[in-house]
Amino acid sequence: ADIEQSFGSYNSKITRGTVTGPISDTVSYRVSGNRNTRDGYIDNLQPGRDAVNDRNRYALRGQLLIEPSDELTIRVIADTSSIEEDCCGAPFYYNDPGNAATTTALGATILPDDIYKREIKFDRAMETDQAQSGYSMQLDWEPGSYSFTSLTAFRDFEETNDIDADFIDIELSGVLQNNVDRQVFTQEFRLQSTGDNKVDWLLGYYYYDADQDSGGNNRLGEFARPFFDSRIGGIVSLVESIAGAPTGSYIESGTGRTSEFNLLTTSHSVFGKLDWHINDKLTASLGTRWTTEDKEIDARMTTDAPYSAIDFTDSSDPVVATLAGFNPAFPTFAGFVQLFRPVSDFSEKRSEQEPTGELIISYEYSDDVSLYASGKRGYKAGGFNVGAGAGGADFDKELADAWEVGAKIRAFDNKLQFNVAAFSQRLRDFQTNAFNGTNFTLTNAGVIQIDGLEFDTLYAPTPNLFLSFAGSYLDAEYESYVGGPQLVRPAGSTPPLPPVQDLSGKPLSGVPEWTFSSSINYVKSFGAVEGFANLAARYRGSRNVTSEQNPIADQDSYVTANATVGIRDADGFWTVTLWGKNITDEEYTDALFNSVIQAGSFNAYPGDPRTYGVTLRLQF
């Protein structure tokens, strides 16, 4: 048995436990579980509201290992987990002065643009609930010169969330609720050779079936219309007048859209691999896979916001044509504040077939040095965007061609281990999240080229001291991305920007050139007690963290460090560990996004602050 209890910052409490043992000569079990609670570390200054970004989750997992004979092994696993948290708060990283002045005039409390104060003030809930469970059975049978494996699995996942999307204490955005219910069944069969052979082989089949129901309820808040009237003058009122609509009926509080989606996915794959041991040192491996995937989506949209019925990109529409007569830019401004774009119920299907494979040449130069080279073709299926604002827009499959050469080196009686690899990847129709002005949608970003070098080193100069150092260099750019997402500027900005921009030649969003990590681990015996200490650091280089490459989202490099120190008895019965994470309280963010409704402003998720605590562990 293994029992562990941690206490830490923000009233953190983590309990873990594992029990394992035999039931009979042929059956054994293992049961593990954990409970994780913590107060939030982003304070909500709204009266009556608790801090957000808390922790409240648990997980249970049970296993049975059945060995009825030397040839047959059966492993059965069941698990369940739950999350009920107030997540996630995103303070303003930059609040456009015009937006700030308008919301202040409407009664909002505007906090300083400092995400690291970890303060917010919003008036609605920020709730995320998840529940999932899974079951699997793996059967391994090895009668002689071959082995057979069957892996059957089922997983059920449910999530609901209710959030305050505008992150302020007046309602620009009203209700924003989403839900997902997904069931996934998979089956895999593998047949492969065993023993020492000139040629090793493997054949397999994989089946995937998913049924996902999702939906949402998105409503406008009380102050959406006054906010837009202030930011773009009386254009919405002008559209009402042209269309003959009742005054105040466009962008009306409480109106919006509900959506229901059903997405079915079925995939079949057959695969095989040959390992040809040409001699004692040289091996050639060839793998191939053929995948077919079918997706079917059925969507139902209910919109009670009459402003959403107008397509402001259709110049032949009488309302749009009349509006353009006042000013050619007016249709663009009017469409910019149309949070629910015209969309209808739809049902669509898509099918794909794609071969993939790999070729690997490995050479054992000596007992301490091995070399390899590989070429691979990868594939990621296309699909449909599921969301009220995405309108079911589909995206194409992604293809990746990757080449790599590397070496694995051992030296000084295995005290030193060094791995290094150089690689080049070319991704066509790269799938990426892009902001379309009102929502994030998966889209294809043309061609991505990534060239890089990575290494990792482990060195143990003495039995007590272990050193590690790893790093990577990435030259990653959009080689071709002519339809990239456009910069989002405040409503009414002139002149209006084109709907897309050419990001060709720009660095890949969110990817730094340099990344390093290192650690020092020291162990010292004091008779019946052993002491240990560890210091680990990670460097992440500068990068831009928005899909549209907005200069405001350029992030500097940063270093985070974690540390542990503790003691344990020589037999491992008990352990006491003091730990700290982000011990220098480094300020950083890797997630920054356009503010909802408040175009031109940005919210961000700050990285976790410094935390510390103690962990007690018993093994018996």
Coordinates of C-alpha atoms in Angstrom, one line a residue:
A1 CA 0.0 0.0 0.0
D2 CA 1.0 3.6 -0.6
I3 CA -0.5 6.6 1.1
E4 CA 0.4 10.2 0.4
Q5 CA -0.9 13.5 1.8
S6 CA 0.2 17.0 0.7
F7 CA -0.6 20.4 2.2
G8 CA 0.3 23.6 0.3
S9 CA -0.3 27.2 -0.7
Y10 CA -3.9 28.4 -1.2
N11 CA -5.2 25.8 1.2
S12 CA -4.1 23.0 -1.1
K13 CA -4.8 19.5 0.0
I14 CA -3.9 16.5 -2.1
T15 CA -4.5 12.9 -1.0
R16 CA -3.3 9.9 -3.0
G17 CA -3.5 6.2 -2.2
T18 CA -2.8 2.9 -3.8
V19 CA -3.5 -0.7 -2.6
T20 CA -2.3 -3.7 -4.5
G21 CA -2.1 -7.4 -3.8
P22 CA -3.1 -11.0 -4.8
I23 CA -6.6 -12.3 -4.8
S24 CA -5.5 -15.8 -5.7
D25 CA -2.6 -17.5 -7.4
T26 CA -3.8 -16.3 -10.8
V27 CA -5.5 -13.0 -10.0
S28 CA -4.2 -9.8 -8.5
Y29 CA -5.6 -6.3 -8.1
R30 CA -4.5 -2.7 -7.8
V31 CA -6.8 0.2 -6.7
S32 CA -5.6 3.8 -6.6
G33 CA -7.3 7.1 -6.0
N34 CA -6.7 10.8 -5.4
R35 CA -8.5 13.9 -4.1
N36 CA -7.2 17.4 -5.0
T37 CA -8.7 20.6 -3.5
R38 CA -7.3 24.1 -3.5
D39 CA -8.6 27.7 -3.1
G40 CA -8.5 29.9 -6.1
Y41 CA -5.6 32.2 -6.8
I42 CA -7.4 34.8 -8.8
D43 CA -9.4 37.1 -6.5
N44 CA -12.9 38.2 -7.7
L45 CA -13.5 41.6 -6.1
Q46 CA -17.2 41.3 -6.8
P47 CA -19.0 41.2 -3.5
G48 CA -20.2 37.7 -2.7
R49 CA -18.0 36.0 -5.2
D50 CA -15.2 33.5 -4.3
A51 CA -11.7 33.5 -5.9
V52 CA -11.5 31.5 -9.1
N53 CA -9.0 29.0 -10.6
D54 CA -9.5 26.7 -7.7
R55 CA -9.2 22.9 -7.6
N56 CA -11.9 20.4 -6.7
R57 CA -11.4 17.1 -8.3
Y58 CA -11.0 13.4 -7.7
A59 CA -10.1 10.2 -9.6
L60 CA -10.4 6.5 -8.9
R61 CA -8.8 3.6 -10.9
G62 CA -9.0 -0.1 -10.4
Q63 CA -7.2 -3.0 -12.2
L64 CA -7.4 -6.7 -12.2
L65 CA -4.6 -8.8 -13.6
I66 CA -5.7 -12.4 -14.5
E67 CA -3.0 -15.0 -15.5
P68 CA -4.8 -18.3 -16.1
S69 CA -1.8 -19.8 -17.8
D70 CA 1.8 -19.0 -18.9
E71 CA 0.5 -18.1 -22.4
L72 CA -2.5 -16.0 -21.5
T73 CA -2.8 -12.6 -19.6
I74 CA -5.9 -10.5 -19.1
R75 CA -5.9 -7.0 -17.7
V76 CA -9.2 -5.2 -16.9
I77 CA -9.2 -1.5 -15.9
A78 CA -12.0 0.7 -14.8
D79 CA -11.6 4.4 -13.8
T80 CA -13.8 7.4 -13.0
S81 CA -13.0 11.1 -12.3
S82 CA -14.8 14.3 -11.6
I83 CA -14.0 18.1 -11.7
E84 CA -16.2 20.8 -10.2
E85 CA -14.3 24.0 -10.3
D86 CA -14.6 27.8 -10.8
C87 CA -12.4 28.2 -13.8
C88 CA -10.9 30.1 -15.5
G89 CA -10.4 33.7 -14.7
A90 CA -8.6 35.9 -17.2
P91 CA -7.7 39.5 -16.1
F92 CA -7.3 42.2 -18.7
Y93 CA -3.8 42.1 -20.3
Y94 CA -4.6 45.3 -22.3
N95 CA -7.9 47.2 -22.1
D96 CA -8.4 49.5 -25.1
P97 CA -8.9 53.1 -23.7
G98 CA -12.1 53.5 -25.7
N99 CA -13.5 50.3 -24.4
A100 CA -12.5 51.1 -20.9
A101 CA -14.1 54.6 -21.0
T102 CA -17.3 53.2 -22.5
T103 CA -17.7 50.4 -20.0
T104 CA -16.9 52.8 -17.1
A105 CA -19.6 55.2 -18.3
L106 CA -22.0 52.2 -18.3
G107 CA -21.1 51.5 -14.6
A108 CA -18.3 48.9 -14.9
T109 CA -15.4 48.8 -12.5
I110 CA -12.2 48.8 -14.6
L111 CA -9.1 47.3 -12.9
P112 CA -5.5 48.1 -13.9
D113 CA -4.1 46.2 -16.9
D114 CA -1.9 43.9 -14.7
I115 CA -2.7 40.2 -15.0
Y116 CA -0.1 39.4 -12.3
K117 CA -2.1 41.2 -9.6
R118 CA -4.5 38.2 -10.2
E119 CA -7.6 40.3 -9.7
I120 CA -10.8 40.3 -11.6
K121 CA -14.3 41.7 -11.0
F122 CA -17.2 40.1 -12.8
D123 CA -20.7 39.4 -11.8
R124 CA -21.6 36.0 -13.2
A125 CA -20.6 32.5 -12.5
M126 CA -17.4 30.9 -13.8
E127 CA -18.2 27.2 -13.4
T128 CA -16.8 24.1 -15.1
D129 CA -18.0 20.6 -14.3
Q130 CA -16.6 17.4 -15.8
A131 CA -17.3 13.8 -15.3
Q132 CA -15.7 10.9 -17.1
S133 CA -15.4 7.1 -16.8
G134 CA -13.7 4.4 -18.8
Y135 CA -13.3 0.7 -19.0
S136 CA -10.8 -1.4 -20.9
M137 CA -9.7 -5.0 -21.3
Q138 CA -6.4 -6.1 -22.7
L139 CA -5.8 -9.8 -23.6
D140 CA -2.3 -11.0 -24.4
W141 CA -1.9 -14.5 -25.8
E142 CA 1.6 -16.0 -26.7
P143 CA 1.3 -19.6 -27.7
G144 CA 4.7 -19.9 -29.4
S145 CA 6.3 -18.1 -32.3
Y146 CA 3.8 -15.3 -32.4
S147 CA 1.7 -13.2 -29.9
F148 CA -1.9 -11.9 -30.2
T149 CA -3.2 -8.8 -28.4
S150 CA -6.7 -7.5 -28.1
L151 CA -7.4 -4.1 -26.5
T152 CA -11.1 -3.1 -26.0
A153 CA -12.0 0.2 -24.5
F154 CA -14.9 2.5 -23.8
R155 CA -14.9 6.0 -22.4
D156 CA -17.7 8.4 -21.5
F157 CA -17.0 12.1 -21.0
E158 CA -19.4 14.9 -19.9
E159 CA -18.7 18.6 -19.4
T160 CA -20.9 21.6 -18.7
N161 CA -19.7 25.1 -18.2
D162 CA -21.3 28.5 -17.4
I163 CA -19.0 31.4 -17.7
D164 CA -18.9 35.2 -17.6
A165 CA -17.4 35.7 -21.0
D166 CA -16.9 39.5 -20.8
F167 CA -14.9 39.4 -17.6
I168 CA -16.4 42.6 -16.2
D169 CA -19.1 43.4 -13.7
I170 CA -21.7 44.6 -16.1
E171 CA -23.4 42.3 -18.6
L172 CA -22.2 42.8 -22.1
S173 CA -22.4 39.1 -22.6
G174 CA -25.3 37.5 -20.8
V175 CA -25.7 33.8 -20.4
L176 CA -22.9 31.7 -21.9
Q177 CA -23.4 28.0 -21.3
N178 CA -22.0 25.0 -23.1
N179 CA -22.2 21.2 -22.7
V180 CA -20.6 18.2 -24.2
D181 CA -21.5 14.5 -23.9
R182 CA -19.2 12.1 -25.7
Q183 CA -19.0 8.3 -25.8
V184 CA -16.0 6.6 -27.5
F185 CA -15.5 2.9 -28.2
T186 CA -12.2 1.5 -29.6
Q187 CA -11.0 -1.9 -30.5
E188 CA -7.5 -2.9 -31.5
F189 CA -6.0 -6.2 -32.6
R190 CA -2.3 -6.9 -33.0
L191 CA -0.6 -10.1 -34.2
Q192 CA 3.2 -10.1 -34.1
S193 CA 6.2 -12.3 -34.2
T194 CA 8.2 -13.3 -31.1
G195 CA 11.7 -14.6 -30.4
D196 CA 14.9 -13.9 -32.4
N197 CA 14.2 -13.6 -36.1
K198 CA 15.9 -12.3 -39.2
V199 CA 12.7 -10.4 -39.9
D200 CA 10.2 -9.4 -37.1
W201 CA 6.7 -8.5 -38.2
L202 CA 3.5 -7.0 -36.9
L203 CA 0.0 -6.8 -38.3
G204 CA -2.9 -4.9 -36.7
Y205 CA -6.4 -3.4 -37.0
Y206 CA -7.8 -0.4 -35.1
Y207 CA -11.5 0.7 -34.9
Y208 CA -12.7 4.0 -33.5
D209 CA -16.3 5.0 -33.0
A210 CA -17.4 8.3 -31.3
D211 CA -20.8 9.8 -30.7
Q212 CA -20.8 13.4 -29.4
D213 CA -23.7 15.5 -28.4
S214 CA -23.0 19.2 -27.6
G215 CA -24.8 22.4 -27.4
G216 CA -24.8 25.9 -26.1
N217 CA -26.9 28.8 -25.0
N218 CA -25.4 32.2 -25.7
R219 CA -27.3 35.4 -24.8
L220 CA -26.6 39.2 -25.1
G221 CA -26.3 41.1 -21.9
E222 CA -28.2 44.3 -20.8
F223 CA -25.3 46.6 -21.8
A224 CA -24.4 45.1 -25.2
R225 CA -26.5 47.5 -27.2
P226 CA -25.5 50.7 -25.3
F227 CA -21.8 49.6 -25.6
F228 CA -22.0 49.2 -29.4
D229 CA -24.1 52.4 -29.8
S230 CA -21.2 54.3 -28.0
R231 CA -18.5 52.6 -30.0
I232 CA -19.9 52.9 -33.5
G233 CA -22.4 55.7 -33.2
G234 CA -25.9 55.1 -34.3
I235 CA -25.2 52.5 -37.0
V236 CA -27.3 49.8 -35.3
S237 CA -30.2 52.3 -35.0
L238 CA -29.7 53.2 -38.7
V239 CA -30.0 49.5 -39.7
E240 CA -33.2 49.2 -37.6
S241 CA -34.6 52.2 -39.4
I242 CA -33.7 51.0 -42.9
A243 CA -35.1 47.5 -42.1
G244 CA -38.2 48.9 -40.6
A245 CA -37.6 47.0 -37.3
P246 CA -38.9 48.2 -34.0
T247 CA -36.6 50.6 -32.1
G248 CA -34.3 48.7 -29.7
S249 CA -35.1 45.2 -31.2
Y250 CA -31.5 44.8 -32.6
I251 CA -28.8 43.6 -30.2
E252 CA -31.5 43.4 -27.5
S253 CA -30.8 42.1 -24.0
G254 CA -31.6 38.4 -23.6
T255 CA -31.7 37.6 -27.3
G256 CA -29.2 35.2 -28.7
R257 CA -28.7 31.7 -30.0
T258 CA -29.1 28.1 -28.7
S259 CA -27.4 25.3 -30.6
E260 CA -27.5 21.5 -30.6
F261 CA -24.9 19.4 -32.4
N262 CA -24.5 15.6 -33.0
L263 CA -21.2 14.5 -34.4
L264 CA -20.6 10.9 -35.3
T265 CA -17.1 9.7 -36.2
T266 CA -16.1 6.2 -37.4
S267 CA -12.5 5.3 -38.3
H268 CA -10.9 2.1 -39.4
S269 CA -7.1 1.5 -39.7
V270 CA -5.1 -1.5 -40.8
F271 CA -1.3 -1.3 -40.1
G272 CA 1.8 -3.4 -40.4
K273 CA 5.5 -3.2 -39.6
L274 CA 8.6 -5.2 -40.7
D275 CA 11.9 -5.0 -38.9
W276 CA 14.7 -6.5 -41.0
H277 CA 17.8 -7.2 -39.0
I278 CA 20.3 -7.0 -41.9
N279 CA 23.2 -7.9 -39.6
D280 CA 24.0 -7.6 -35.9
K281 CA 24.4 -3.9 -36.2
L282 CA 22.1 -2.7 -39.0
T283 CA 18.2 -2.8 -38.9
A284 CA 15.8 -1.5 -41.4
S285 CA 12.2 -0.9 -40.3
L286 CA 9.2 -0.3 -42.6
G287 CA 5.8 0.6 -41.3
T288 CA 2.6 1.4 -43.1
R289 CA -1.0 2.3 -42.2
W290 CA -4.2 2.8 -44.1
T291 CA -6.9 4.9 -42.4
T292 CA -10.4 5.6 -43.4
E293 CA -12.5 8.1 -41.4
D294 CA -16.1 9.1 -41.8
K295 CA -17.7 12.1 -40.0
E296 CA -21.4 13.1 -39.9
I297 CA -22.7 16.2 -38.3
D298 CA -26.3 17.3 -37.6
A299 CA -26.9 20.8 -36.2
R300 CA -29.9 22.6 -35.0
M301 CA -29.8 26.4 -34.4
T302 CA -32.4 28.6 -32.8
T303 CA -31.8 32.3 -33.0
D304 CA -34.1 34.9 -31.6
A305 CA -31.9 37.9 -32.4
P306 CA -33.3 39.5 -35.5
Y307 CA -30.1 41.4 -36.2
S308 CA -28.6 38.0 -37.0
A309 CA -30.8 37.6 -40.0
I310 CA -28.9 40.2 -42.0
D311 CA -25.8 39.1 -44.1
F312 CA -23.8 42.3 -44.1
T313 CA -21.4 40.8 -46.7
D314 CA -24.2 40.5 -49.3
S315 CA -24.1 43.8 -51.2
S316 CA -27.3 42.8 -53.0
D317 CA -29.3 42.8 -49.8
P318 CA -31.5 46.0 -49.9
V319 CA -30.7 46.8 -46.3
V320 CA -27.0 46.4 -46.9
A321 CA -27.1 48.4 -50.1
T322 CA -28.9 51.3 -48.5
L323 CA -26.6 51.2 -45.5
A324 CA -23.5 51.4 -47.8
G325 CA -25.1 54.4 -49.5
F326 CA -24.6 56.4 -46.4
N327 CA -21.0 55.2 -46.0
P328 CA -19.2 52.3 -47.8
A329 CA -17.7 51.3 -44.4
F330 CA -21.0 51.1 -42.5
P331 CA -21.8 47.5 -43.5
T332 CA -18.4 46.4 -42.2
F333 CA -19.0 48.2 -38.9
A334 CA -22.5 46.8 -38.6
G335 CA -21.3 43.3 -39.3
F336 CA -18.5 43.6 -36.9
V337 CA -20.9 43.9 -33.9
Q338 CA -23.1 41.1 -35.2
L339 CA -22.2 38.5 -32.6
F340 CA -24.5 35.9 -34.1
R341 CA -23.8 35.6 -37.8
P342 CA -26.5 34.3 -40.1
V343 CA -26.5 30.5 -39.9
S344 CA -29.1 27.8 -40.6
D345 CA -29.7 24.2 -39.5
F346 CA -27.4 21.8 -41.5
S347 CA -26.4 18.2 -41.9
E348 CA -23.1 17.3 -43.6
K349 CA -20.9 14.4 -44.1
R350 CA -17.2 14.0 -45.0
S351 CA -15.1 10.9 -45.7
E352 CA -11.3 10.5 -45.9
Q353 CA -8.8 7.8 -46.8
E354 CA -5.2 8.3 -46.2
P355 CA -2.0 6.1 -46.3
T356 CA 0.8 6.8 -43.9
G357 CA 4.0 5.2 -43.1
E358 CA 7.6 5.3 -41.9
L359 CA 11.1 4.1 -42.8
I360 CA 13.7 3.8 -40.1
I361 CA 17.3 2.8 -40.5
S362 CA 19.2 2.1 -37.2
Y363 CA 22.8 1.3 -36.8
E364 CA 24.5 0.0 -33.6
Y365 CA 28.0 1.5 -34.1
S366 CA 29.2 0.1 -30.8
D367 CA 27.8 -1.0 -27.4
D368 CA 27.8 2.7 -26.5
V369 CA 26.8 4.4 -29.7
S370 CA 23.7 3.9 -31.9
L371 CA 22.7 6.0 -34.9
Y372 CA 19.4 6.3 -36.7
A373 CA 17.6 8.0 -39.6
S374 CA 13.9 8.1 -40.3
G375 CA 11.3 9.4 -42.7
K376 CA 7.7 9.5 -41.8
R377 CA 4.3 10.6 -43.2
G378 CA 1.7 11.5 -40.6
Y379 CA -2.0 12.3 -41.0
K380 CA -4.6 14.2 -38.8
A381 CA -8.2 13.9 -40.0
G382 CA -10.3 16.8 -41.0
G383 CA -13.6 17.6 -39.4
F384 CA -16.3 20.1 -38.4
N385 CA -16.3 23.0 -36.0
V386 CA -18.9 22.4 -33.3
G387 CA -20.1 25.6 -31.8
A388 CA -22.8 28.2 -32.2
G389 CA -20.5 30.8 -33.7
A390 CA -18.6 28.4 -36.0
G391 CA -21.6 27.5 -38.1
G392 CA -20.3 24.0 -38.7
A393 CA -17.4 25.3 -40.9
D394 CA -15.3 22.3 -41.8
F395 CA -11.5 22.0 -42.0
D396 CA -9.3 19.7 -44.1
K397 CA -7.0 16.9 -43.1
E398 CA -3.5 17.8 -42.1
L399 CA -0.5 15.9 -43.6
A400 CA 3.0 15.9 -42.1
D401 CA 6.3 14.8 -43.7
A402 CA 9.1 14.4 -41.1
W403 CA 12.8 13.6 -41.5
E404 CA 15.1 12.9 -38.6
V405 CA 18.7 11.8 -37.9
G406 CA 20.0 11.2 -34.5
A407 CA 22.4 9.5 -32.1
K408 CA 22.2 7.9 -28.7
I409 CA 25.5 7.8 -26.8
R410 CA 26.6 6.2 -23.6
A411 CA 30.0 6.9 -22.0
F412 CA 32.0 6.5 -18.8
D413 CA 30.4 3.2 -17.8
N414 CA 27.0 4.6 -18.5
K415 CA 27.5 7.5 -16.2
L416 CA 26.9 9.8 -19.2
Q417 CA 23.9 9.4 -21.5
F418 CA 23.5 11.8 -24.4
N419 CA 20.8 11.8 -27.1
V420 CA 20.7 14.3 -30.0
A421 CA 18.5 14.6 -33.1
A422 CA 18.1 17.0 -36.0
F423 CA 14.8 17.1 -37.8
S424 CA 12.7 18.7 -40.5
Q425 CA 8.9 18.7 -40.6
R426 CA 6.7 20.0 -43.3
L427 CA 3.0 20.2 -42.5
R428 CA 0.4 20.9 -45.2
D429 CA -3.0 22.3 -44.3
F430 CA -1.9 22.7 -40.7
Q431 CA -4.8 22.7 -38.3
T432 CA -4.9 25.7 -36.0
N433 CA -7.3 27.8 -33.9
A434 CA -8.0 31.2 -35.4
F435 CA -10.2 34.1 -34.2
N436 CA -12.8 35.0 -36.8
G437 CA -13.9 38.2 -35.1
T438 CA -16.3 36.7 -32.7
N439 CA -15.2 33.1 -32.1
F440 CA -12.3 30.7 -32.2
T441 CA -12.6 28.1 -35.0
L442 CA -10.3 25.3 -36.3
T443 CA -9.0 26.2 -39.7
N444 CA -6.2 25.2 -42.0
A445 CA -3.1 27.4 -42.1
G446 CA -1.5 26.4 -45.4
V447 CA 2.1 25.1 -45.2
I448 CA 4.2 25.0 -42.0
Q449 CA 7.9 24.4 -42.1
I450 CA 9.7 23.3 -38.9
D451 CA 13.5 22.7 -38.7
G452 CA 15.1 21.9 -35.5
L453 CA 17.7 20.3 -33.2
E454 CA 17.1 18.8 -29.8
F455 CA 19.2 17.0 -27.2
D456 CA 19.1 15.7 -23.7
T457 CA 21.9 14.7 -21.3
L458 CA 22.0 12.7 -18.1
Y459 CA 25.2 12.6 -16.1
A460 CA 25.9 10.9 -12.8
P461 CA 29.4 11.8 -11.8
T462 CA 28.9 10.1 -8.4
P463 CA 26.4 7.6 -7.0
N464 CA 24.9 10.6 -5.1
L465 CA 24.7 13.2 -7.8
F466 CA 22.5 13.3 -10.9
L467 CA 22.6 16.1 -13.5
S468 CA 20.4 16.6 -16.5
F469 CA 20.3 19.1 -19.2
A470 CA 18.0 19.3 -22.3
G471 CA 17.3 21.8 -25.0
S472 CA 15.8 22.4 -28.4
Y473 CA 16.0 24.9 -31.2
L474 CA 13.1 25.3 -33.5
D475 CA 12.9 27.4 -36.7
A476 CA 9.1 27.2 -37.2
E477 CA 7.3 29.5 -39.6
Y478 CA 4.2 29.7 -41.8
E479 CA 5.7 29.1 -45.2
S480 CA 2.3 29.8 -46.8
Y481 CA -0.7 31.2 -44.9
V482 CA -2.4 33.8 -47.1
G483 CA -5.8 33.5 -45.3
G484 CA -4.6 34.1 -41.8
P485 CA -6.8 35.7 -39.2
Q486 CA -6.9 39.5 -39.2
L487 CA -5.9 41.8 -36.3
V488 CA -8.9 42.6 -34.2
R489 CA -9.3 46.4 -33.7
P490 CA -11.9 48.3 -31.7
A491 CA -15.3 48.6 -33.2
G492 CA -15.6 51.5 -35.6
S493 CA -11.9 51.7 -36.3
T494 CA -11.1 53.2 -39.7
P495 CA -10.2 52.3 -42.3
P496 CA -11.7 48.8 -41.9
L497 CA -9.2 46.0 -42.3
P498 CA -9.5 43.2 -44.8
P499 CA -11.1 40.1 -43.4
V500 CA -7.8 38.1 -43.6
Q501 CA -4.1 38.8 -43.7
D502 CA -1.1 37.1 -45.2
L503 CA 1.0 35.5 -42.4
S504 CA 3.4 33.8 -44.8
G505 CA 6.9 34.0 -43.5
K506 CA 5.8 34.8 -39.9
P507 CA 7.0 32.6 -37.0
L508 CA 4.6 29.9 -35.8
S509 CA 2.3 31.3 -33.1
G510 CA 3.2 30.3 -29.6
V511 CA 6.5 28.5 -30.5
P512 CA 9.8 29.9 -29.1
E513 CA 13.1 29.3 -30.9
W514 CA 14.9 28.1 -27.8
T515 CA 13.8 25.9 -24.9
F516 CA 16.0 24.5 -22.2
S517 CA 15.5 22.5 -19.0
S518 CA 17.9 21.3 -16.4
S519 CA 17.9 19.6 -13.0
I520 CA 20.3 18.7 -10.2
N521 CA 19.4 15.8 -7.9
Y522 CA 21.5 14.9 -4.8
V523 CA 21.0 12.0 -2.4
K524 CA 22.9 11.6 0.9
S525 CA 22.7 8.8 3.4
F526 CA 22.8 9.5 7.1
G527 CA 22.6 6.0 8.6
A528 CA 19.0 4.8 8.7
V529 CA 17.8 8.0 7.1
E530 CA 18.4 9.3 3.6
G531 CA 18.2 12.9 2.5
F532 CA 17.5 14.2 -1.0
A533 CA 17.3 17.5 -2.8
N534 CA 16.3 18.5 -6.3
L535 CA 16.4 21.8 -8.2
A536 CA 14.9 22.0 -11.7
A537 CA 14.7 24.9 -14.1
R538 CA 13.1 25.6 -17.4
Y539 CA 13.7 28.3 -20.0
R540 CA 11.2 29.2 -22.6
G541 CA 12.2 31.8 -25.3
S542 CA 10.3 34.8 -26.6
R543 CA 7.2 34.1 -28.8
N544 CA 3.9 35.6 -30.0
V545 CA 0.9 33.9 -28.4
T546 CA -2.0 35.0 -30.6
S547 CA -3.1 33.3 -33.9
E548 CA -3.2 36.7 -35.7
Q549 CA 0.3 37.6 -34.6
N550 CA -0.8 40.8 -32.9
P551 CA 2.4 42.7 -31.7
I552 CA 0.7 43.4 -28.4
A553 CA 1.0 39.6 -27.7
D554 CA 4.8 39.4 -28.0
Q555 CA 6.0 37.7 -24.9
D556 CA 9.5 37.8 -23.4
S557 CA 11.5 34.8 -22.5
Y558 CA 11.2 33.5 -19.0
V559 CA 12.6 31.0 -16.5
T560 CA 10.7 29.0 -14.0
A561 CA 12.2 26.9 -11.2
N562 CA 11.0 24.1 -8.9
A563 CA 12.7 22.7 -5.9
T564 CA 12.3 19.8 -3.4
V565 CA 14.1 18.7 -0.3
G566 CA 13.3 15.9 2.0
I567 CA 14.2 12.9 4.0
R568 CA 13.2 9.2 4.0
D569 CA 14.1 6.1 5.8
A570 CA 16.5 3.7 4.1
D571 CA 13.8 1.1 3.6
G572 CA 11.4 3.5 1.9
F573 CA 8.7 3.1 4.5
W574 CA 8.2 6.9 5.0
T575 CA 9.1 10.0 3.2
V576 CA 8.8 13.7 4.1
T577 CA 9.2 16.2 1.2
L578 CA 9.2 20.0 1.2
W579 CA 8.5 21.4 -2.2
G580 CA 8.1 24.7 -4.1
K581 CA 6.9 25.4 -7.6
N582 CA 7.8 28.5 -9.5
I583 CA 10.0 29.4 -6.5
T584 CA 11.1 32.8 -8.0
D585 CA 7.4 33.7 -8.7
E586 CA 8.2 34.3 -12.3
E587 CA 5.5 36.2 -14.2
Y588 CA 4.5 34.8 -17.6
T589 CA 1.6 33.9 -19.8
D590 CA 1.2 31.5 -22.7
A591 CA -2.5 32.2 -23.3
L592 CA -3.7 35.6 -24.5
F593 CA -6.9 36.2 -26.4
N594 CA -9.2 38.9 -27.9
S595 CA -11.7 40.1 -25.3
V596 CA -15.3 39.0 -25.9
I597 CA -17.4 41.9 -27.4
Q598 CA -14.7 44.4 -26.3
A599 CA -12.7 44.3 -29.6
G600 CA -9.2 45.8 -29.3
S601 CA -8.8 44.6 -25.7
F602 CA -7.1 41.4 -24.6
N603 CA -7.5 39.0 -21.7
A604 CA -4.9 36.6 -20.6
Y605 CA -4.4 33.6 -18.3
P606 CA -1.4 34.3 -16.0
G607 CA 0.9 31.4 -15.2
D608 CA 0.6 29.8 -11.8
P609 CA 2.2 31.9 -9.0
R610 CA 4.7 30.6 -6.5
T611 CA 3.4 27.7 -4.4
Y612 CA 5.0 25.6 -1.7
G613 CA 4.0 22.8 0.6
V614 CA 4.9 19.5 2.3
T615 CA 4.1 15.9 1.3
L616 CA 4.0 13.0 3.7
R617 CA 4.2 9.5 2.2
L618 CA 3.9 6.0 3.7
Q619 CA 4.7 2.7 1.9
F620 CA 3.9 -0.6 3.5

